[in-house]
Tab-separated table of C-alpha atoms in Angstrom:
chain	number	residue	atom	x	y	z
C	1	MET	CA	-5.932	34.983	-12.684
C	2	THR	CA	-7.852	36.665	-9.879
C	3	VAL	CA	-11.138	35.385	-8.469
C	4	ASP	CA	-13.615	38.264	-8.327
C	5	ARG	CA	-15.213	37.800	-4.917
C	6	LEU	CA	-18.173	39.602	-3.382
C	7	LEU	CA	-17.563	39.629	0.367
C	8	PRO	CA	-19.837	41.090	3.053
C	9	THR	CA	-17.275	43.275	4.893
C	10	PRO	CA	-13.908	44.985	4.321
C	11	GLU	CA	-12.529	42.799	7.128
C	12	ALA	CA	-13.368	39.720	5.077
C	13	TYR	CA	-11.167	40.959	2.226
C	14	ASP	CA	-8.366	41.508	4.748
C	15	LEU	CA	-8.769	37.973	6.093
C	16	LEU	CA	-8.517	36.447	2.632
C	17	ASP	CA	-5.461	38.585	1.895
C	18	LEU	CA	-3.907	37.311	5.130
C	19	THR	CA	-4.690	33.747	4.087
C	20	ARG	CA	-3.017	34.214	0.692
C	21	GLU	CA	0.042	35.705	2.370
C	22	LEU	CA	0.188	32.822	4.855
C	23	ALA	CA	-0.215	30.254	2.081
C	24	THR	CA	2.632	31.837	0.117
C	25	ARG	CA	4.936	32.242	3.118
C	26	GLU	CA	4.261	29.077	5.138
C	27	LEU	CA	2.792	26.483	2.766
C	28	ALA	CA	4.005	26.869	-0.813
C	29	GLY	CA	7.637	26.050	-0.086
C	30	LYS	CA	6.877	23.019	2.087
C	31	VAL	CA	4.104	21.098	0.362
C	32	ASP	CA	6.227	19.106	-2.088
C	33	ASP	CA	8.665	17.992	0.611
C	34	PHE	CA	5.969	16.905	3.059
C	35	GLU	CA	3.980	15.118	0.355
C	36	ALA	CA	7.069	13.295	-0.925
C	37	ARG	CA	7.981	12.120	2.582
C	38	GLY	CA	4.395	11.463	3.649
C	39	GLU	CA	4.976	13.442	6.847
C	40	PHE	CA	2.101	14.939	8.809
C	41	PRO	CA	2.595	18.747	9.096
C	42	ARG	CA	1.687	19.178	12.776
C	43	GLU	CA	3.826	22.275	13.329
C	44	VAL	CA	2.442	23.897	10.186
C	45	LEU	CA	-1.048	23.374	11.591
C	46	ARG	CA	0.011	25.016	14.851
C	47	THR	CA	1.101	28.032	12.823
C	48	ILE	CA	-2.260	28.018	11.055
C	49	GLY	CA	-3.997	27.835	14.424
C	50	ARG	CA	-1.981	30.685	15.940
C	51	SER	CA	-2.903	32.766	12.906
C	52	GLY	CA	-6.555	32.302	13.892
C	53	LEU	CA	-7.604	30.059	11.001
C	54	LEU	CA	-8.597	26.920	12.946
C	55	GLY	CA	-11.621	28.373	14.686
C	56	LEU	CA	-13.023	30.764	12.103
C	57	PRO	CA	-16.745	29.823	12.139
C	58	TYR	CA	-17.021	29.485	15.945
C	59	GLU	CA	-18.097	32.087	18.485
C	60	GLU	CA	-15.476	34.508	19.767
C	61	SER	CA	-16.610	33.770	23.321
C	62	ASP	CA	-15.431	30.177	22.799
C	63	GLY	CA	-12.089	31.172	21.332
C	64	GLY	CA	-13.169	31.269	17.674
C	65	ALA	CA	-13.217	34.142	15.211
C	66	GLY	CA	-16.977	34.521	14.749
C	67	GLN	CA	-16.748	34.471	10.955
C	68	PRO	CA	-19.656	33.555	8.655
C	69	TYR	CA	-19.380	30.176	7.000
C	70	GLU	CA	-19.166	31.781	3.563
C	71	ILE	CA	-15.902	33.462	4.647
C	72	TYR	CA	-14.469	30.388	6.366
C	73	LEU	CA	-15.083	28.298	3.228
C	74	GLN	CA	-13.287	30.796	1.006
C	75	VAL	CA	-10.322	30.657	3.386
C	76	LEU	CA	-10.341	26.874	2.937
C	77	GLU	CA	-10.494	27.340	-0.821
C	78	ILE	CA	-7.349	29.490	-0.803
C	79	LEU	CA	-5.474	27.048	1.444
C	80	ALA	CA	-6.473	24.100	-0.756
C	81	GLY	CA	-5.113	25.829	-3.840
C	82	THR	CA	-1.669	25.742	-2.234
C	83	TRP	CA	-1.741	22.607	-0.066
C	84	LEU	CA	-4.818	20.385	0.000
C	85	GLY	CA	-3.499	18.396	2.958
C	86	ILE	CA	-3.543	21.516	5.140
C	87	ALA	CA	-6.978	22.619	3.939
C	88	GLU	CA	-8.417	19.140	4.544
C	89	ALA	CA	-6.841	19.109	8.013
C	90	VAL	CA	-8.432	22.481	8.820
C	91	SER	CA	-11.795	21.197	7.565
C	92	VAL	CA	-11.600	17.989	9.609
C	93	HIS	CA	-10.474	19.837	12.727
C	94	THR	CA	-13.362	22.296	12.342
C	95	LEU	CA	-15.704	19.310	11.986
C	96	SER	CA	-14.182	17.720	15.095
C	97	CYS	CA	-14.867	20.812	17.217
C	98	PHE	CA	-18.569	20.839	16.308
C	99	PRO	CA	-19.890	18.184	18.756
C	100	ILE	CA	-18.456	19.961	21.808
C	101	SER	CA	-19.402	23.415	20.517
C	102	ALA	CA	-23.014	22.483	19.747
C	103	PHE	CA	-23.772	19.732	22.283
C	104	GLY	CA	-21.016	19.742	24.909
C	105	SER	CA	-21.544	20.172	28.634
C	106	GLU	CA	-20.284	23.270	30.406
C	107	ARG	CA	-17.289	21.295	31.631
C	108	GLN	CA	-16.493	19.917	28.184
C	109	ARG	CA	-16.766	23.336	26.575
C	110	LYS	CA	-13.902	24.656	28.718
C	111	ALA	CA	-11.531	22.961	26.271
C	112	LEU	CA	-12.897	24.916	23.284
C	113	PRO	CA	-10.356	27.784	23.396
C	114	GLU	CA	-7.459	25.317	23.085
C	115	MET	CA	-9.313	23.368	20.394
C	116	LEU	CA	-10.189	26.416	18.355
C	117	GLY	CA	-6.746	27.926	18.812
C	118	GLY	CA	-5.146	24.836	17.337
C	119	GLU	CA	-3.202	23.749	20.409
C	120	LEU	CA	-5.442	20.670	20.576
C	121	LEU	CA	-5.970	18.915	17.243
C	122	GLY	CA	-9.157	16.905	16.729
C	123	ALA	CA	-10.206	13.731	14.927
C	124	TYR	CA	-13.665	12.481	13.964
C	125	CYS	CA	-14.202	8.731	14.335
C	126	LEU	CA	-17.387	7.585	12.599
C	127	SER	CA	-16.442	5.209	9.752
C	128	GLU	CA	-15.542	1.569	10.351
C	129	PRO	CA	-13.727	-1.006	8.209
C	130	GLN	CA	-16.877	-2.933	7.329
C	131	GLY	CA	-19.180	0.046	6.886
C	132	GLY	CA	-18.206	3.541	5.826
C	133	SER	CA	-21.398	4.768	4.191
C	134	ASP	CA	-23.727	2.719	6.427
C	135	ALA	CA	-22.877	4.671	9.565
C	136	ALA	CA	-26.183	3.895	11.307
C	137	ASN	CA	-25.088	0.262	11.600
C	138	LEU	CA	-21.711	0.884	13.230
C	139	THR	CA	-20.542	-1.867	15.580
C	140	THR	CA	-18.040	-0.218	17.936
C	141	ARG	CA	-19.660	-0.738	21.325
C	142	ALA	CA	-19.446	1.120	24.626
C	143	VAL	CA	-20.812	-0.474	27.793
C	144	PRO	CA	-20.963	1.081	31.279
C	145	ASP	CA	-18.284	-0.215	33.628
C	146	GLY	CA	-18.213	1.584	36.953
C	147	GLU	CA	-17.522	5.253	36.306
C	148	ASP	CA	-16.301	4.575	32.766
C	149	TRP	CA	-17.421	3.456	29.358
C	150	LEU	CA	-15.599	0.324	28.224
C	151	VAL	CA	-15.191	0.654	24.447
C	152	ASN	CA	-14.283	-2.013	21.899
C	153	GLY	CA	-14.154	-1.787	18.102
C	154	THR	CA	-12.219	-0.324	15.203
C	155	LYS	CA	-12.623	3.014	13.454
C	156	ALA	CA	-11.297	3.461	9.915
C	157	TRP	CA	-10.072	6.285	7.671
C	158	ILE	CA	-9.458	8.609	10.603
C	159	THR	CA	-7.772	11.820	9.500
C	160	HIS	CA	-5.220	12.887	12.145
C	161	GLY	CA	-5.255	9.331	13.518
C	162	GLY	CA	-2.167	9.021	15.703
C	163	HIS	CA	-1.606	12.796	15.686
C	164	ALA	CA	-4.839	14.120	17.203
C	165	ASP	CA	-5.082	15.273	20.805
C	166	PHE	CA	-8.787	14.434	21.087
C	167	TYR	CA	-11.093	12.012	19.292
C	168	ASN	CA	-14.852	12.170	18.742
C	169	ILE	CA	-15.807	8.492	18.850
C	170	PHE	CA	-19.248	7.363	17.731
C	171	VAL	CA	-20.226	4.165	19.524
C	172	ARG	CA	-23.171	1.898	20.042
C	173	THR	CA	-24.590	2.234	23.545
C	174	GLY	CA	-28.066	0.902	22.768
C	175	ALA	CA	-30.111	-1.119	20.317
C	176	PRO	CA	-29.293	-1.556	16.598
C	177	GLY	CA	-29.875	1.393	14.307
C	178	ALA	CA	-29.351	5.124	14.493
C	179	LYS	CA	-31.073	5.611	17.853
C	180	GLY	CA	-28.595	3.349	19.620
C	181	ILE	CA	-25.551	5.508	18.832
C	182	SER	CA	-23.820	7.921	21.198
C	183	CYS	CA	-20.830	10.255	20.910
C	184	LEU	CA	-17.877	10.088	23.302
C	185	ILE	CA	-14.889	12.406	23.388
C	186	ALA	CA	-11.591	10.778	24.305
C	187	ASP	CA	-8.110	12.129	24.925
C	188	ALA	CA	-5.267	10.756	22.833
C	189	ASN	CA	-3.683	9.158	25.916
C	190	THR	CA	-6.818	7.155	26.748
C	191	PRO	CA	-5.782	3.611	27.772
C	192	GLY	CA	-6.783	1.157	25.048
C	193	LEU	CA	-7.055	3.811	22.287
C	194	LEU	CA	-4.535	2.463	19.788
C	195	PRO	CA	-3.734	4.283	16.513
C	196	GLN	CA	-2.512	1.936	13.795
C	197	ALA	CA	-0.090	2.467	10.899
C	198	ARG	CA	-1.091	5.209	8.476
C	199	GLU	CA	-2.732	4.207	5.215
C	200	ARG	CA	-0.696	4.358	2.008
C	201	LEU	CA	-2.674	6.701	-0.226
C	202	MET	CA	-2.727	7.614	-3.909
C	203	GLY	CA	-2.620	11.292	-2.950
C	204	LEU	CA	-2.951	13.520	0.117
C	205	ARG	CA	0.056	11.692	1.538
C	206	SER	CA	0.942	14.309	4.152
C	207	SER	CA	-2.493	13.858	5.737
C	208	ALA	CA	-2.915	10.088	5.441
C	209	PRO	CA	-5.533	8.565	7.767
C	210	ALA	CA	-5.147	5.616	10.106
C	211	GLN	CA	-7.358	3.076	11.805
C	212	ILE	CA	-8.063	3.542	15.512
C	213	VAL	CA	-8.427	0.316	17.472
C	214	LEU	CA	-10.338	0.545	20.747
C	215	ASP	CA	-9.304	-2.388	22.929
C	216	ASN	CA	-11.124	-2.157	26.252
C	217	ALA	CA	-10.572	1.594	26.058
C	218	ARG	CA	-11.730	3.316	29.228
C	219	ILE	CA	-13.456	6.644	28.703
C	220	PRO	CA	-14.980	8.420	31.733
C	221	HIS	CA	-18.773	8.342	31.758
C	222	ASP	CA	-18.999	12.148	31.782
C	223	ARG	CA	-17.209	12.311	28.404
C	224	ILE	CA	-20.437	11.526	26.581
C	225	VAL	CA	-21.385	14.442	24.315
C	226	GLY	CA	-25.071	15.356	24.390
C	227	GLU	CA	-27.495	12.678	25.505
C	228	GLU	CA	-27.116	8.922	25.228
C	229	GLY	CA	-28.588	7.872	21.878
C	230	GLN	CA	-28.088	11.335	20.346
C	231	GLY	CA	-24.822	10.450	18.618
C	232	PHE	CA	-26.161	9.772	15.136
C	233	ALA	CA	-27.976	13.126	15.029
C	234	ILE	CA	-24.764	14.847	16.156
C	235	ALA	CA	-22.781	13.020	13.474
C	236	MET	CA	-25.162	13.982	10.684
C	237	LYS	CA	-25.321	17.641	11.713
C	238	ALA	CA	-21.533	17.751	11.756
C	239	LEU	CA	-21.304	16.119	8.334
C	240	ASP	CA	-23.693	18.637	6.773
C	241	ALA	CA	-21.190	21.370	7.571
C	242	GLY	CA	-18.207	19.108	6.867
C	243	ARG	CA	-19.422	18.482	3.324
C	244	LEU	CA	-19.219	22.200	2.684
C	245	GLY	CA	-15.610	22.106	3.857
C	246	ILE	CA	-14.749	19.351	1.395
C	247	ALA	CA	-16.587	21.205	-1.391
C	248	ALA	CA	-14.488	24.292	-0.624
C	249	CYS	CA	-11.315	22.198	-0.801
C	250	ALA	CA	-12.460	20.898	-4.194
C	251	VAL	CA	-13.092	24.409	-5.517
C	252	GLY	CA	-9.655	25.542	-4.358
C	253	LEU	CA	-7.937	22.559	-5.956
C	254	ALA	CA	-9.813	23.058	-9.230
C	255	GLN	CA	-9.056	26.797	-9.250
C	256	ALA	CA	-5.342	26.095	-8.842
C	257	ALA	CA	-5.401	23.534	-11.662
C	258	LEU	CA	-7.277	25.948	-13.920
C	259	GLU	CA	-4.820	28.771	-13.266
C	260	TYR	CA	-1.819	26.547	-13.917
C	261	ALA	CA	-3.300	25.167	-17.142
C	262	VAL	CA	-4.153	28.670	-18.420
C	263	SER	CA	-0.660	29.928	-17.646
C	264	TYR	CA	0.883	26.956	-19.433
C	265	ALA	CA	-1.421	27.344	-22.451
C	266	ARG	CA	-0.394	30.992	-22.801
C	267	GLU	CA	3.317	30.187	-22.785
C	268	ARG	CA	3.615	26.819	-24.517
C	269	GLU	CA	3.969	27.258	-28.277
C	270	GLN	CA	3.284	24.720	-31.008
C	271	PHE	CA	2.985	25.372	-34.747
C	272	GLY	CA	4.118	28.936	-34.180
C	273	GLN	CA	1.559	30.082	-31.611
C	274	PRO	CA	0.517	29.541	-27.958
C	275	ILE	CA	-1.522	26.352	-27.619
C	276	GLY	CA	-4.305	28.249	-25.850
C	277	ARG	CA	-5.227	29.824	-29.193
C	278	PHE	CA	-6.143	26.440	-30.631
C	279	GLN	CA	-9.865	25.863	-30.300
C	280	GLY	CA	-9.404	22.344	-28.897
C	281	VAL	CA	-7.418	23.714	-25.941
C	282	GLY	CA	-9.309	26.979	-25.596
C	283	PHE	CA	-12.679	25.249	-25.340
C	284	MET	CA	-11.250	22.878	-22.747
C	285	LEU	CA	-10.088	25.839	-20.657
C	286	ALA	CA	-13.488	27.516	-21.057
C	287	ASP	CA	-15.252	24.414	-19.756
C	288	MET	CA	-12.827	24.168	-16.838
C	289	ALA	CA	-13.429	27.800	-15.864
C	290	THR	CA	-17.192	27.347	-16.058
C	291	GLN	CA	-17.078	24.235	-13.862
C	292	VAL	CA	-15.063	26.070	-11.207
C	293	SER	CA	-17.379	29.094	-11.174
C	294	ALA	CA	-20.496	26.911	-10.998
C	295	ALA	CA	-19.046	24.878	-8.130
C	296	ARG	CA	-18.160	28.019	-6.195
C	297	ALA	CA	-21.666	29.429	-6.727
C	298	LEU	CA	-23.309	26.251	-5.370
C	299	LEU	CA	-20.954	26.263	-2.393
C	300	LEU	CA	-21.638	29.871	-1.472
C	301	THR	CA	-25.405	29.430	-1.841
C	302	ALA	CA	-25.348	26.591	0.693
C	303	ALA	CA	-23.050	28.551	3.014
C	304	ARG	CA	-25.298	31.599	2.966
C	305	LEU	CA	-28.303	29.459	3.822
C	306	LYS	CA	-26.377	28.065	6.791
C	307	ASP	CA	-25.335	31.546	7.898
C	308	ALA	CA	-28.978	32.658	7.711
C	309	GLY	CA	-30.051	29.775	9.968
C	310	ARG	CA	-32.062	28.125	7.201
C	311	PRO	CA	-32.011	24.429	6.189
C	312	PHE	CA	-28.939	23.778	4.072
C	313	SER	CA	-28.217	20.036	4.179
C	314	ILE	CA	-29.569	19.290	0.681
C	315	GLU	CA	-27.714	22.250	-0.806
C	316	ALA	CA	-24.587	21.060	1.004
C	317	ALA	CA	-24.984	17.638	-0.604
C	318	LYS	CA	-25.383	19.279	-4.029
C	319	ALA	CA	-22.324	21.452	-3.471
C	320	LYS	CA	-20.193	18.531	-2.314
C	321	LEU	CA	-21.332	16.364	-5.222
C	322	PHE	CA	-20.840	18.965	-7.939
C	323	ALA	CA	-17.654	20.583	-6.632
C	324	THR	CA	-15.769	17.327	-6.135
C	325	ASP	CA	-16.870	15.917	-9.501
C	326	ALA	CA	-15.806	19.224	-11.050
C	327	ALA	CA	-12.409	19.050	-9.341
C	328	MET	CA	-11.875	15.585	-10.803
C	329	ARG	CA	-12.783	16.799	-14.303
C	330	VAL	CA	-10.773	20.019	-14.095
C	331	THR	CA	-7.607	18.373	-12.776
C	332	THR	CA	-7.920	15.644	-15.424
C	333	ASP	CA	-8.180	18.283	-18.142
C	334	ALA	CA	-5.280	20.248	-16.640
C	335	VAL	CA	-3.076	17.190	-17.061
C	336	GLN	CA	-4.280	16.926	-20.671
C	337	VAL	CA	-3.502	20.575	-21.422
C	338	LEU	CA	0.083	20.011	-20.293
C	339	GLY	CA	0.315	16.798	-22.315
C	340	GLY	CA	3.285	14.653	-21.323
C	341	TYR	CA	4.478	17.311	-18.878
C	342	GLY	CA	1.210	16.958	-16.974
C	343	TYR	CA	2.081	13.370	-16.130
C	344	VAL	CA	5.398	14.095	-14.441
C	345	ALA	CA	5.963	15.301	-10.911
C	346	ASP	CA	7.811	18.407	-12.113
C	347	HIS	CA	4.401	20.052	-12.475
C	348	PRO	CA	1.819	20.161	-9.635
C	349	VAL	CA	-1.117	19.156	-11.843
C	350	GLU	CA	-0.011	15.532	-11.445
C	351	ARG	CA	-0.432	15.819	-7.653
C	352	TRP	CA	-3.720	17.723	-7.911
C	353	PHE	CA	-5.096	15.024	-10.219
C	354	ARG	CA	-4.305	12.329	-7.632
C	355	GLU	CA	-5.669	14.406	-4.781
C	356	ALA	CA	-8.968	15.275	-6.466
C	357	LYS	CA	-10.105	11.659	-6.423
C	358	VAL	CA	-10.282	11.385	-2.655
C	359	LEU	CA	-12.629	14.373	-2.435
C	360	GLN	CA	-15.308	12.348	-4.246
C	361	ILE	CA	-15.107	9.787	-1.429
C	362	VAL	CA	-14.631	11.536	1.941
C	363	GLU	CA	-17.453	13.050	4.044
C	364	GLY	CA	-19.916	10.767	2.270
C	365	THR	CA	-19.262	9.376	-1.191
C	366	ASN	CA	-20.827	11.167	-4.126
C	367	GLN	CA	-23.169	8.213	-4.576
C	368	ILE	CA	-24.457	8.892	-1.053
C	369	GLN	CA	-24.887	12.574	-1.939
C	370	ARG	CA	-27.045	11.548	-4.896
C	371	MET	CA	-29.152	9.374	-2.586
C	372	VAL	CA	-29.624	12.280	-0.182
C	373	ILE	CA	-30.655	14.640	-2.977
C	374	ALA	CA	-32.942	12.064	-4.637
C	375	ARG	CA	-34.765	11.313	-1.373
C	376	SER	CA	-35.374	15.016	-0.843
C	377	LEU	CA	-37.075	15.097	-4.248
C	378	THR	CA	-39.108	11.904	-4.006
C	379	GLY	CA	-39.874	11.821	-0.304
């Protein structure tokens, strides 16, 4: 199956062709091994970075590729269809570069070329063990101590935890609530920044997150990003774009599951004919294809609004909600199309089914997306 894409430039078609070639050459033969061992693919990400895919939506003057978001997201989609762990890592790294790109000081921005080139891998530390969705009430605290911030607390579910070279850490520097939050950027070798053991996940095992304990961590005072008290606004702006990244990963995963199920239904014969000719299977495939196309359309609508400089946060919430729910449905149905074979690790639909679930949770649960959308409707 081929996705019929309408892209704005011939160069965009070339970029997506390059991404498919890279996915086939560098990812397809490694994903099963890395997922089975639960090993983080740092060198694979360096290859992705050197190919120019870790800084796609950022300005060329900063070391990025200057690509529209609608192109970057379709690159993510293609990567996710081969190896979700890599696509999610690219999405999180892109999210992690946003605070410095949009709010960083001139001195901080000097690191952008290495960040966007993939030599420095980023992590985004907002969630905490006692409050993932309620980010405005985070408790990790930073207090001035001489020329440093002294930081204490624990961050949870940190993708690239223990592997990142820099960490965006959202901390409380003021009163309770959103206005008391600031953003600090810390190097991995910061004293008192202590990555913990990686979580044991249902899926996405090559990109498992870890808690980050901050035990009297000393971060220089000039590593604050933006103004003191601006951290929550920075976090929310980053997440608006990050939700589009997760939606793109969901579309890519669902597309891969659809293609595999269709191929299987064409070849698998029962009662003297391919199972895809039975209405029960054919209708299931039709619904899967429709879900994938609808999710992609929502995603691209939100991306084009962002590229045009128009408000897109509500459309991003819709895209994240619909695309990740669709990925869960499509991967579930792909397992069903394969029957018993769908439940064994010999076929990738088993892995895609396990991976789809996490996309309904990360970058704001789908219940939070519904709250965001509902509030926009009711005021």
